[in-house]
Tab-separated table of C-alpha atoms in Angstrom:
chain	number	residue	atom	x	y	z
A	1	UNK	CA	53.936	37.564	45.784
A	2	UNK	CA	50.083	38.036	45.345
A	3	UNK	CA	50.268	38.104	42.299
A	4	UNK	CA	52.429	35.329	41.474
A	5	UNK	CA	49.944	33.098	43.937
A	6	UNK	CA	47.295	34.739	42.115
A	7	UNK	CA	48.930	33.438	38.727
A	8	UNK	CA	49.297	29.792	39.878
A	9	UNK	CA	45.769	29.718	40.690
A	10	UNK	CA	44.335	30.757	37.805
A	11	UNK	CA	46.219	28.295	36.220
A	12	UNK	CA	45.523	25.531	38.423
A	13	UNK	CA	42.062	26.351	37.503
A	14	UNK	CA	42.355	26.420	33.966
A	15	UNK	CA	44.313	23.393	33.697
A	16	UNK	CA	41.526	21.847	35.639
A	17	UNK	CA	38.670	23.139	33.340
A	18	UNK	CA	40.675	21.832	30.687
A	19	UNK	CA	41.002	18.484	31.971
A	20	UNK	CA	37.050	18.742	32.788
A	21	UNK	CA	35.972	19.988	29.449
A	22	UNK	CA	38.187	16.844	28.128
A	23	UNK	CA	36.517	14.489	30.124
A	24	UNK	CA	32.993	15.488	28.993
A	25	UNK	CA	34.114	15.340	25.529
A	26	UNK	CA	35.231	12.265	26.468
A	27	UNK	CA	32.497	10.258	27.467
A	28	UNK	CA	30.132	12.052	24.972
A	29	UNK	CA	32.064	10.809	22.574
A	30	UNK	CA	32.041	7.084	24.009
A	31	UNK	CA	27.842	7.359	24.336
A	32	UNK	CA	27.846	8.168	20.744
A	33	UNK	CA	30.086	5.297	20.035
A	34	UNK	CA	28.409	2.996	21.992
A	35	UNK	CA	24.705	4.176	20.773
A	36	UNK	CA	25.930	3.892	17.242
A	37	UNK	CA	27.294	0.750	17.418
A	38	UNK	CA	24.329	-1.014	18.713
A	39	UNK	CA	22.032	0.324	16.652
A	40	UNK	CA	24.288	-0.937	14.106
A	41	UNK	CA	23.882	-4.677	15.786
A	42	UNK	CA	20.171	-3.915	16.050
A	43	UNK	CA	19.772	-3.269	12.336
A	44	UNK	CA	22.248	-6.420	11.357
A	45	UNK	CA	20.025	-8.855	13.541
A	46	UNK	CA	16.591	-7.632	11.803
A	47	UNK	CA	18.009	-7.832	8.221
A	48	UNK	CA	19.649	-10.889	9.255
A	49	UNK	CA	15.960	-12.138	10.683
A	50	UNK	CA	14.181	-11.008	7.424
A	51	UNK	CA	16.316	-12.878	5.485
A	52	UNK	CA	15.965	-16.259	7.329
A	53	UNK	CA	12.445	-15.687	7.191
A	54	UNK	CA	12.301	-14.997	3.427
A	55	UNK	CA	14.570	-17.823	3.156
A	56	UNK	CA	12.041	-20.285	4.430
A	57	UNK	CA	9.379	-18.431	2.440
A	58	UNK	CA	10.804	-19.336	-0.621
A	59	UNK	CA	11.779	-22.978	0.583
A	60	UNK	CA	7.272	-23.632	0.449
A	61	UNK	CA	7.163	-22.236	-2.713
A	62	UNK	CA	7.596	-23.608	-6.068
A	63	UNK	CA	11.427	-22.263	-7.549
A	64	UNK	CA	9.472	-21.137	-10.309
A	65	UNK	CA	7.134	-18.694	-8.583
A	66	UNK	CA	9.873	-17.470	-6.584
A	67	UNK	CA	9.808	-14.477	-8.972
A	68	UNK	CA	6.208	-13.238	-7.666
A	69	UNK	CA	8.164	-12.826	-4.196
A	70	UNK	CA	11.197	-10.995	-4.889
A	71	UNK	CA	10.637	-7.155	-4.360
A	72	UNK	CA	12.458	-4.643	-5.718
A	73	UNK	CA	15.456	-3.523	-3.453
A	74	UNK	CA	15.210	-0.201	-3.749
A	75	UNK	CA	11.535	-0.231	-2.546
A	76	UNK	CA	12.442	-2.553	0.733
A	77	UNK	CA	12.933	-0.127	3.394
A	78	UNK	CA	9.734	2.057	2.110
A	79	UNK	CA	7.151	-0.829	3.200
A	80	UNK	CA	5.777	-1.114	6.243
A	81	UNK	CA	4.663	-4.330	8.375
A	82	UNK	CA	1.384	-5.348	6.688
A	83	UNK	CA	3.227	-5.161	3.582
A	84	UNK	CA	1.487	-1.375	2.250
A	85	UNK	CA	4.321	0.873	0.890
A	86	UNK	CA	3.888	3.614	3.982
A	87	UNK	CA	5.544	6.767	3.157
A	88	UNK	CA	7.696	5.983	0.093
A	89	UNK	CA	9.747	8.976	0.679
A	90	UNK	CA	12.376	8.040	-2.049
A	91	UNK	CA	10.173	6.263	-4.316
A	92	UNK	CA	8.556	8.208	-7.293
A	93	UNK	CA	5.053	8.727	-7.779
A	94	UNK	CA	3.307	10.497	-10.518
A	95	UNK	CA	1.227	13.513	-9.519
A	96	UNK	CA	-2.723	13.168	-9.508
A	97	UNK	CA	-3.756	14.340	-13.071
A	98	UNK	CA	-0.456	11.622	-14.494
A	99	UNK	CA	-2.846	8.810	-12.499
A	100	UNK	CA	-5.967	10.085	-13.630
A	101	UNK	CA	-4.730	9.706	-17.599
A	102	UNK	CA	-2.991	6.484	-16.612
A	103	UNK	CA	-6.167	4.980	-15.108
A	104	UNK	CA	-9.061	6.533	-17.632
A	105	UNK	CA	-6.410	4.956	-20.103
A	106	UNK	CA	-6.726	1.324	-19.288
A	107	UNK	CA	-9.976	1.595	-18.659
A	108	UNK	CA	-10.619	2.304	-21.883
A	109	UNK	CA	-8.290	-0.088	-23.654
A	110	UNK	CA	-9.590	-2.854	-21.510
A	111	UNK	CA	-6.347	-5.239	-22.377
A	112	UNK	CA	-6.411	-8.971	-21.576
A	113	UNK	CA	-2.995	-10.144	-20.976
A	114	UNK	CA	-2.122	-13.762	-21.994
A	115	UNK	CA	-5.092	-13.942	-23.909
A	116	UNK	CA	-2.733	-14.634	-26.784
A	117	UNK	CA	-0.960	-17.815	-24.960
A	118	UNK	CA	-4.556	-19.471	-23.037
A	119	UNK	CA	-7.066	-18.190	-25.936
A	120	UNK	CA	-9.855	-16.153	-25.537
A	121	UNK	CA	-12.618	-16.777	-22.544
A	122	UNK	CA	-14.933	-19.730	-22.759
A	123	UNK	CA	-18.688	-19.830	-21.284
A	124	UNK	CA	-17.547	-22.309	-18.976
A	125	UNK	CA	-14.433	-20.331	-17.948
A	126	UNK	CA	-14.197	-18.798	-14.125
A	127	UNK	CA	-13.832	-15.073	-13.546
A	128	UNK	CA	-11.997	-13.912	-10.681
A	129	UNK	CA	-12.755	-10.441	-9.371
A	130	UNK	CA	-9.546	-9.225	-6.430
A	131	UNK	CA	-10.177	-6.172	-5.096
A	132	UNK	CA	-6.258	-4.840	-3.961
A	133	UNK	CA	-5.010	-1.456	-2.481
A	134	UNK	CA	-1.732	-1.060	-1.779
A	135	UNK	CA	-0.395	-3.850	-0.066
A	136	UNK	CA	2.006	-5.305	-2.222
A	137	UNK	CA	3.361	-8.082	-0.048
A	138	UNK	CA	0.207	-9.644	0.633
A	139	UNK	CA	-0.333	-9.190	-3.613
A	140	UNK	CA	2.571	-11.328	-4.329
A	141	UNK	CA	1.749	-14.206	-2.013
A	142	UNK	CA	-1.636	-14.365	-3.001
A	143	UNK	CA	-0.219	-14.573	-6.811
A	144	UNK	CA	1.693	-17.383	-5.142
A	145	UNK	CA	-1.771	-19.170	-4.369
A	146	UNK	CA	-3.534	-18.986	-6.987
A	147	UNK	CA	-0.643	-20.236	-9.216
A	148	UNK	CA	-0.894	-23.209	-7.445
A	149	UNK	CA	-4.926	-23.644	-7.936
A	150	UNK	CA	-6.309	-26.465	-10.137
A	151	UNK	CA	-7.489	-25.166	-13.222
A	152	UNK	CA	-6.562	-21.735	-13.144
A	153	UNK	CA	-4.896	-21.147	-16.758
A	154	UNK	CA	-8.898	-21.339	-17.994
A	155	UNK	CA	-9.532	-18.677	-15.488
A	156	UNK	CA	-9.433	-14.843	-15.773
A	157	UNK	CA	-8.182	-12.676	-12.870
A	158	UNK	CA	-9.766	-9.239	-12.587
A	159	UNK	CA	-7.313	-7.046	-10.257
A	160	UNK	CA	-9.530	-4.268	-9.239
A	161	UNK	CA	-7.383	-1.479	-8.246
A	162	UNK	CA	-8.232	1.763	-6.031
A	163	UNK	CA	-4.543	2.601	-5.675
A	164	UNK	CA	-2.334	3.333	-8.804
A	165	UNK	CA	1.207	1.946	-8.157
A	166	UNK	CA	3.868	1.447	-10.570
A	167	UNK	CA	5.244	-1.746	-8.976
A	168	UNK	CA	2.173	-3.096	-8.359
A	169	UNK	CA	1.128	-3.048	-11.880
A	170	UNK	CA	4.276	-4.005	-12.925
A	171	UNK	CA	3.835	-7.320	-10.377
A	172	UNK	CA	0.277	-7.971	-11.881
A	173	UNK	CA	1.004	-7.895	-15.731
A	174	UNK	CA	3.681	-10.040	-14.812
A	175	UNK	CA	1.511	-13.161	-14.228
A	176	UNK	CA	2.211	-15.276	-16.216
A	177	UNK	CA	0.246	-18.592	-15.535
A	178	UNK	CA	-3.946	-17.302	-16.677
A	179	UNK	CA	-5.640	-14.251	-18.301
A	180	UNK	CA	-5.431	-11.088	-16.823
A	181	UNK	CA	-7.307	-7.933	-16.983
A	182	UNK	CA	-6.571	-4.132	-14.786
A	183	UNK	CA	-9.316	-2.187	-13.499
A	184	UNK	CA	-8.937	0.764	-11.902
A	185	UNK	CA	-11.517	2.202	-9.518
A	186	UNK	CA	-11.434	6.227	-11.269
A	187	UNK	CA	-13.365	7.995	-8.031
A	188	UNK	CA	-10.631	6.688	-5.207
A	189	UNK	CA	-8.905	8.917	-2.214
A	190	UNK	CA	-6.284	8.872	-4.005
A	191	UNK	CA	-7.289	10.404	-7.125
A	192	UNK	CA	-9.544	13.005	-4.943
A	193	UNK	CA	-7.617	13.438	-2.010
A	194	UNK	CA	-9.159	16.869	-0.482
A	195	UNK	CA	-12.890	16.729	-1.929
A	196	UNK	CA	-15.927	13.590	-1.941
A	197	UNK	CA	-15.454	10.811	-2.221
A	198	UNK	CA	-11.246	11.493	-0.848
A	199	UNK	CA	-11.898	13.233	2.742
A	200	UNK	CA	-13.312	16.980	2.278
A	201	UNK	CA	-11.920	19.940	4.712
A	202	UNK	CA	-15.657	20.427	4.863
A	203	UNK	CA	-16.739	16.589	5.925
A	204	UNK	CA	-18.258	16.102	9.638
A	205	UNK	CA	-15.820	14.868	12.068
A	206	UNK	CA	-16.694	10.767	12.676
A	207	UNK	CA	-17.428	11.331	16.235
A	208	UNK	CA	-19.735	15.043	16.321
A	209	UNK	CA	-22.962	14.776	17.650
A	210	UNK	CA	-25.472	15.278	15.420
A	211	UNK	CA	-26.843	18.776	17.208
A	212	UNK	CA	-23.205	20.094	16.988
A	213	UNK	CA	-22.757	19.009	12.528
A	214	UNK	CA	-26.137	21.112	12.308
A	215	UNK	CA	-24.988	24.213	13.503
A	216	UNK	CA	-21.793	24.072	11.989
A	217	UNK	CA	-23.386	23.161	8.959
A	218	UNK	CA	-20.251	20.365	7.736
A	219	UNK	CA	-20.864	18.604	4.726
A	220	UNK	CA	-23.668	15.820	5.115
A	221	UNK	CA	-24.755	16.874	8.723
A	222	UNK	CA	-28.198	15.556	7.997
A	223	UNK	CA	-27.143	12.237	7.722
A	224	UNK	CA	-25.168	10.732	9.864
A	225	UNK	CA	-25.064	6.663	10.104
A	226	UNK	CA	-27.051	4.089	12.011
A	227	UNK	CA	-25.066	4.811	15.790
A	228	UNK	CA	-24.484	8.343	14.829
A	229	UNK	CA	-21.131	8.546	13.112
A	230	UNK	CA	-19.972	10.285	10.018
A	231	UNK	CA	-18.668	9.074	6.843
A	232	UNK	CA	-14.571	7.851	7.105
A	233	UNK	CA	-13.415	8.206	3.346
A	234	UNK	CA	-10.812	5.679	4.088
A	235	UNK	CA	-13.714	2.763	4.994
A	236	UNK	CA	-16.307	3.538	2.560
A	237	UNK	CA	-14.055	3.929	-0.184
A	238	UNK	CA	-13.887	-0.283	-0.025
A	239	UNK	CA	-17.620	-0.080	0.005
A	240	UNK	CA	-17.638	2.171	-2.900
A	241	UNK	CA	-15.331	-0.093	-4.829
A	242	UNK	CA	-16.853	-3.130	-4.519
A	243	UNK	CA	-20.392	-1.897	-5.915
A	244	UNK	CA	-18.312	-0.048	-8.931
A	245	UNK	CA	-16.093	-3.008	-9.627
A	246	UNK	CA	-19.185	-5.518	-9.643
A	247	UNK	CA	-20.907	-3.336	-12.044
A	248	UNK	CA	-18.006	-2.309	-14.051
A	249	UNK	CA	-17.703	-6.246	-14.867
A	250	UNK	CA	-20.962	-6.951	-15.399
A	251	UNK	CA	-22.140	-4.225	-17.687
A	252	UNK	CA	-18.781	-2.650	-18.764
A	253	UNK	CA	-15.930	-4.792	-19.579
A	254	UNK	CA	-16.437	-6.581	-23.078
A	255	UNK	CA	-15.160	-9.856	-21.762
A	256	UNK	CA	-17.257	-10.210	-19.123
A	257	UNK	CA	-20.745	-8.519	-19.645
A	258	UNK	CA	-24.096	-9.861	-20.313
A	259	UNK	CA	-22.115	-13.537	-19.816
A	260	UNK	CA	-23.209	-16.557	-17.578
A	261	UNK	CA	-20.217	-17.827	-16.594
A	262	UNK	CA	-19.027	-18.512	-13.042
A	263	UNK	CA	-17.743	-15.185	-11.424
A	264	UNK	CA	-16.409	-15.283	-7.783
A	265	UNK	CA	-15.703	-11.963	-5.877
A	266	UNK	CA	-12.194	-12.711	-4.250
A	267	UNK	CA	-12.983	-11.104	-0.454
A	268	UNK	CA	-10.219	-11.030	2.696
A	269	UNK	CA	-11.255	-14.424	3.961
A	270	UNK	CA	-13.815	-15.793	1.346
A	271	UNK	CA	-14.064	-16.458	-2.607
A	272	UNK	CA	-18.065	-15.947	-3.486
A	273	UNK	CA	-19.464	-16.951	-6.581
């Protein structure tokens, strides 16, 4: 009799577990649902908010400029929200010594694109230096602008890169409406990404105290800046590209040295000339 009580028990307990274990499965299951489900709404509403914003975008612009503005697809989900391409996990990119030969290469060949369709440079013609990285969002739109400028098929764009992008180049040589030119700044993080002027394992930390860089001995400890901080590769590379751009033009390029024509440096918020 024990035993057979003993028996029921056990199996009145297992049933139970069963119906337990069930029950968890259960609702971990309908979580999962759930979770996945809205975060398959979530990603519906933002495409379907990009795409009402790009929609009135393109109603502003011209129909025939609309090209400037229409990315890639496959590149879409790689940029991020000031338009730079992030971490383009999916998206190739040629090692370091494939950008240096790209870059020394059209340095050297110095190619002006539609100078076959608008005719070579005049004296009176305007030069346009734009210094760009690798935000390729805010590149097309500002294509978009100066498309729409008075007089700009006498111009010449310079597009001073310190980035080396595929796309980007792609975008640039596409434009269609002025000369063109490609410069590419050779000494850029990019190209020199552990060692001066890219950031250097050996470089002072921004923030050490002067005392502290001296007895460590990191790279420039002697001369640290006007309030006591250390060089930031990532800031004074745009200082570094501005000087070698406005020298490269002036004493480098064939189509634009020892000239007196109008040339404007193209800045965040100003044009100087």
């Amino acid at each position: 009799m024990m035993s057979g009580g003993g028996s029921q028990i056990w199996r009145r307990r297992s049933g139970t577990a069963w119906i337990r274990a069930g029950l968890i499965i259960f609702i971990v299951f309908f979580i999962w649902l759930q979770l996945n489900f809205l975060s398959f709404s979530g990603s519906t509403s933002i495409y379907s908010d990009v795409n009402d914003s790009n929609a009135a975008i393109l109603s502003m612009v011209p129909a025939v400029l609309h090209k400037f503005l229409s990315p890639k697809p496959r590149n879409f989900s790689h940029l991020g929200i000031n338009g730079s391409y992030g971490n383009a996990v999916n998206k190739y990119m040629p090692n370091i010594s494939e950008i240096k030969r790209s870059i020394a290469q059209y340095n050297f060949q110095q190619t002006v694109y539609n100078e076959n369709i608008f005719g070579p440079l005049q004296s009176d013609s305007v030069v346009i230096i734009i210094q760009i990285h690798d935000r390729i969002t805010y590149l097309r739109h500002l294509i978009v602008s100066l498309a729409q400028a008075r007089g700009i098929s006498q111009a010449l764009l310079v597009f001073s890169h310190d980035y080396y992008d595929e796309e980007m180049n792609s975008l640039v040589q596409s434009v269609d409406f002025c000369k063109v030119i490609q410069i590419f700044y050779p000494y850029s993080i990019q190209t020199h990404p552990n060692e001066f002027p890219g950031e250097d394992p050996g470089d002072c930390p921004r923030d050490m105290k002067r005392e502290q860089a001296l007895s460590t001995m990191c790279n420039n400890a002697l001369y640290p800046d006007l309030y006591g901080h250390y060089r930031e590769a990532k800031f004074t590379q745009t200082k570094h590209h501005w000087w070698w751009k406005a020298n490269r033009v002036f004493n480098q390029l064939e189509v634009t040295k020892k000239s007196y024509r109008p040339i404007c440096f193209f800045g965040r918020r100003s044009l100087r000339c």
